[in-house]
PDB file of C-alpha atoms in Angstrom:
ATOM      1  CA  MET G  12     176.357 -83.116  79.390  1.00 52.00           C
ATOM      2  CA  ALA G  13     179.413 -82.918  77.722  1.00 53.00           C
ATOM      3  CA  VAL G  14     180.178 -82.196  74.344  1.00 50.00           C
ATOM      4  CA  GLY G  15     179.446 -85.583  72.147  1.00 55.00           C
ATOM      5  CA  GLU G  16     177.580 -86.878  74.907  1.00 57.00           C
ATOM      6  CA  GLU G  17     174.072 -88.348  74.657  1.00 58.00           C
ATOM      7  CA  ASP G  18     171.201 -86.479  76.663  1.00 58.00           C
ATOM      8  CA  GLU G  19     168.643 -88.848  77.908  1.00 60.00           C
ATOM      9  CA  THR G  20     167.044 -88.443  75.113  1.00 54.00           C
ATOM     10  CA  GLY G  21     169.300 -89.983  72.464  1.00 58.00           C
ATOM     11  CA  ARG G  22     170.580 -86.536  71.420  1.00 56.00           C
ATOM     12  CA  VAL G  23     174.240 -86.104  71.223  1.00 55.00           C
ATOM     13  CA  ARG G  24     175.064 -82.410  72.488  1.00 53.00           C
ATOM     14  CA  ARG G  25     177.902 -80.841  68.963  1.00 58.00           C
ATOM     15  CA  PRO G  26     179.967 -78.109  69.690  1.00 52.00           C
ATOM     16  CA  SER G  27     178.346 -74.396  69.801  1.00 48.00           C
ATOM     17  CA  SER G  28     179.862 -71.472  68.339  1.00 45.00           C
ATOM     18  CA  LYS G  29     176.870 -69.771  69.766  1.00 44.00           C
ATOM     19  CA  LYS G  30     178.264 -66.935  73.333  1.00 42.00           C
ATOM     20  CA  PRO G  31     175.548 -68.361  75.759  1.00 41.00           C
ATOM     21  CA  VAL G  32     172.785 -66.714  76.478  1.00 40.00           C
ATOM     22  CA  LYS G  33     172.709 -64.023  79.744  1.00 40.00           C
ATOM     23  CA  LYS G  34     170.959 -65.140  82.595  1.00 38.00           C
ATOM     24  CA  ALA G  35     168.542 -62.677  82.746  1.00 39.00           C
ATOM     25  CA  ALA G  36     167.088 -63.997  79.685  1.00 39.00           C
ATOM     26  CA  ARG G  37     163.346 -65.820  79.046  1.00 35.00           C
ATOM     27  CA  LYS G  38     163.622 -69.302  78.557  1.00 36.00           C
ATOM     28  CA  THR G  39     160.484 -70.702  75.786  1.00 36.00           C
ATOM     29  CA  SER G  40     159.033 -74.347  77.322  1.00 36.00           C
ATOM     30  CA  ALA G  41     161.113 -75.627  74.454  1.00 42.00           C
ATOM     31  CA  GLY G  42     164.427 -74.491  76.592  1.00 42.00           C
ATOM     32  CA  ARG G  43     165.649 -71.605  74.115  1.00 43.00           C
ATOM     33  CA  ALA G  44     165.242 -67.950  75.043  1.00 45.00           C
ATOM     34  CA  GLY G  45     163.007 -65.297  73.967  1.00 44.00           C
ATOM     35  CA  SER G  46     161.441 -64.065  71.090  1.00 44.00           C
ATOM     36  CA  HIS G  47     162.025 -61.247  72.609  1.00 43.00           C
ATOM     37  CA  THR G  48     165.596 -60.599  70.284  1.00 46.00           C
ATOM     38  CA  SER G  49     166.944 -57.561  68.088  1.00 45.00           C
ATOM     39  CA  GLU G  50     167.745 -58.928  64.443  1.00 50.00           C
ATOM     40  CA  THR G  51     170.692 -58.502  64.652  1.00 45.00           C
ATOM     41  CA  LYS G  52     171.020 -60.613  67.579  1.00 49.00           C
ATOM     42  CA  ARG G  53     169.310 -64.035  65.128  1.00 50.00           C
ATOM     43  CA  ALA G  54     171.987 -63.475  62.788  1.00 51.00           C
ATOM     44  CA  ALA G  55     174.984 -63.626  64.827  1.00 55.00           C
ATOM     45  CA  ARG G  56     173.186 -66.933  66.172  1.00 81.00           C
ATOM     46  CA  ARG G  57     172.790 -68.642  62.554  1.00 88.00           C
ATOM     47  CA  VAL G  58     175.072 -71.546  61.831  1.00 93.00           C
ATOM     48  CA  SER G  59     177.342 -71.385  58.018  1.00 94.00           C
ATOM     49  CA  ALA G  60     175.970 -72.966  56.038  1.00 93.00           C
ATOM     50  CA  PRO G  61     178.676 -76.013  55.649  1.00 94.00           C
ATOM     51  CA  ARG G  62     177.918 -76.770  58.904  1.00 94.00           C
ATOM     52  CA  ALA G  63     173.655 -76.774  58.726  1.00 92.00           C
ATOM     53  CA  MET G  64     174.284 -79.171  55.975  1.00 93.00           C
ATOM     54  CA  ARG G  65     176.794 -81.699  58.130  1.00 93.00           C
ATOM     55  CA  TYR G  66     173.457 -80.450  60.418  1.00 93.00           C
ATOM     56  CA  ALA G  67     171.170 -81.416  57.828  1.00 92.00           C
ATOM     57  CA  ALA G  68     172.324 -84.640  57.566  1.00 94.00           C
ATOM     58  CA  GLU G  69     172.832 -86.351  60.598  1.00 94.00           C
ATOM     59  CA  GLN G  70     169.898 -85.388  61.486  1.00 94.00           C
ATOM     60  CA  LEU G  71     168.070 -87.111  59.186  1.00 95.00           C
ATOM     61  CA  GLN G  72     170.024 -89.456  59.526  1.00 95.00           C
ATOM     62  CA  GLU G  73     169.328 -90.247  62.741  1.00 95.00           C
ATOM     63  CA  LEU G  74     165.355 -90.648  61.748  1.00 95.00           C
ATOM     64  CA  LEU G  75     165.394 -92.229  58.899  1.00 94.00           C
ATOM     65  CA  GLY G  76     168.010 -94.838  60.106  1.00 95.00           C
ATOM     66  CA  ARG G  77     169.686 -94.643  56.582  1.00 94.00           C
ATOM     67  CA  ALA G  78     173.453 -92.581  55.479  1.00 92.00           C
ATOM     68  CA  PRO G  79     172.430 -89.481  53.432  1.00 95.00           C
ATOM     69  CA  GLU G  80     175.022 -90.062  49.573  1.00 94.00           C
ATOM     70  CA  SER G  81     174.902 -86.567  49.677  1.00 93.00           C
ATOM     71  CA  VAL G  82     173.179 -82.911  50.074  1.00 93.00           C
ATOM     72  CA  SER G  83     172.032 -81.486  46.674  1.00 93.00           C
ATOM     73  CA  ALA G  84     171.276 -78.529  48.367  1.00 94.00           C
ATOM     74  CA  VAL G  85     170.985 -75.831  50.504  1.00 93.00           C
ATOM     75  CA  LYS G  86     169.034 -72.673  51.241  1.00 94.00           C
ATOM     76  CA  PRO G  87     168.928 -69.991  53.972  1.00 95.00           C
ATOM     77  CA  THR G  88     165.263 -68.912  55.000  1.00 94.00           C
ATOM     78  CA  GLU G  89     163.642 -66.245  57.337  1.00 92.00           C
ATOM     79  CA  GLY G  90     163.557 -69.002  60.185  1.00 92.00           C
ATOM     80  CA  GLY G  91     167.473 -71.342  59.364  1.00 95.00           C
ATOM     81  CA  TRP G  92     168.017 -73.744  56.359  1.00 95.00           C
ATOM     82  CA  GLN G  93     166.566 -75.285  53.917  1.00 96.00           C
ATOM     83  CA  ALA G  94     168.843 -78.309  52.654  1.00 94.00           C
ATOM     84  CA  ASP G  95     168.024 -81.007  50.295  1.00 96.00           C
ATOM     85  CA  VAL G  96     169.693 -84.755  51.399  1.00 95.00           C
ATOM     86  CA  GLU G  97     169.583 -87.654  48.613  1.00 96.00           C
ATOM     87  CA  VAL G  98     168.648 -91.115  50.826  1.00 96.00           C
ATOM     88  CA  LEU G  99     169.822 -94.647  49.067  1.00 95.00           C
ATOM     89  CA  GLU G 100     166.507 -96.367  50.295  1.00 94.00           C
ATOM     90  CA  LEU G 101     166.690 -99.466  48.401  1.00 94.00           C
ATOM     91  CA  GLU G 102     170.729-100.874  46.933  1.00 93.00           C
ATOM     92  CA  ARG G 103     169.375-102.907  43.933  1.00 93.00           C
ATOM     93  CA  ILE G 104     171.686-104.798  41.654  1.00 91.00           C
ATOM     94  CA  PRO G 105     173.167-103.617  39.206  1.00 92.00           C
ATOM     95  CA  GLY G 106     173.567 -99.745  41.731  1.00 89.00           C
ATOM     96  CA  THR G 107     172.032 -98.163  38.780  1.00 91.00           C
ATOM     97  CA  THR G 108     168.944 -99.388  39.643  1.00 92.00           C
ATOM     98  CA  SER G 109     168.950 -98.580  43.320  1.00 94.00           C
ATOM     99  CA  VAL G 110     166.104 -96.345  44.859  1.00 95.00           C
ATOM    100  CA  MET G 111     166.905 -93.208  46.019  1.00 96.00           C
ATOM    101  CA  ALA G 112     164.872 -90.446  47.504  1.00 96.00           C
ATOM    102  CA  SER G 113     165.499 -86.849  48.407  1.00 96.00           C
ATOM    103  CA  TYR G 114     164.369 -85.181  51.254  1.00 97.00           C
ATOM    104  CA  ARG G 115     163.334 -81.395  51.449  1.00 97.00           C
ATOM    105  CA  VAL G 116     165.249 -80.852  55.291  1.00 96.00           C
ATOM    106  CA  THR G 117     163.843 -77.781  57.635  1.00 96.00           C
ATOM    107  CA  LEU G 118     166.743 -76.499  60.472  1.00 95.00           C
ATOM    108  CA  ASP G 119     166.414 -73.403  62.654  1.00 94.00           C
ATOM    109  CA  GLU G 120     168.672 -70.652  62.922  1.00 94.00           C
ATOM    110  CA  GLU G 121     170.815 -73.040  65.625  1.00 93.00           C
ATOM    111  CA  GLY G 122     170.253 -75.494  62.471  1.00 92.00           C
ATOM    112  CA  GLU G 123     167.731 -77.866  65.117  1.00 94.00           C
ATOM    113  CA  LEU G 124     165.952 -79.967  62.326  1.00 95.00           C
ATOM    114  CA  LEU G 125     162.448 -78.993  62.186  1.00 96.00           C
ATOM    115  CA  ALA G 126     160.544 -80.238  59.908  1.00 96.00           C
ATOM    116  CA  TYR G 127     161.426 -83.951  57.218  1.00 96.00           C
ATOM    117  CA  GLU G 128     160.156 -84.576  53.674  1.00 97.00           C
ATOM    118  CA  ARG G 129     160.336 -86.609  50.522  1.00 97.00           C
ATOM    119  CA  THR G 130     159.685 -85.149  47.731  1.00 97.00           C
ATOM    120  CA  ARG G 131     160.589 -87.745  45.543  1.00 95.00           C
ATOM    121  CA  ARG G 132     162.118 -91.413  44.556  1.00 95.00           C
ATOM    122  CA  TYR G 133     163.789 -92.128  41.776  1.00 94.00           C
ATOM    123  CA  THR G 134     166.037 -95.187  40.100  1.00 94.00           C
ATOM    124  CA  ARG G 135     170.082 -93.744  40.719  1.00 92.00           C
ATOM    125  CA  ALA G 136     170.489 -94.239  36.495  1.00 90.00           C
ATOM    126  CA  GLN G 137     167.478 -91.606  36.366  1.00 86.00           C
ATOM    127  CA  ILE G 138     168.079 -88.121  34.664  1.00 82.00           C
ATOM    128  CA  ASP G 139     166.283 -85.391  35.984  1.00 74.00           C
ATOM    129  CA  PRO G 140     164.381 -84.078  33.563  1.00 75.00           C
ATOM    130  CA  ARG G 141     163.855 -80.483  35.155  1.00 70.00           C
ATOM    131  CA  GLY G 142     168.139 -79.432  34.626  1.00 59.00           C
TER     132      GLY G 142
END
């Protein structure tokens, strides 16, 4: 499958900055290299924060069918990345009454989505009392 083409599951292949896995590496049932790699090799595979933000927004859009408006937070975790993505859920007139949602997205080190959850809903004009 070439870069930019969809496979049988509908996923689009992204260009990869990681080095190819040696043929001797064992694959898990998920198709990724086994967990017997060293910590330094794992750290080298982690995508950058800007790329993690893009991947979080792209994959969440694919799942929800709605374009994210922004990524409000991104932080590294032990197993990859965690991002908060803001999505327009219900457009209303005037725009300040539109319903927004914040989703927490968990990505692995390579930027693949592992999980997501909606953490809050609010109107666009609402000011967060926490910050």
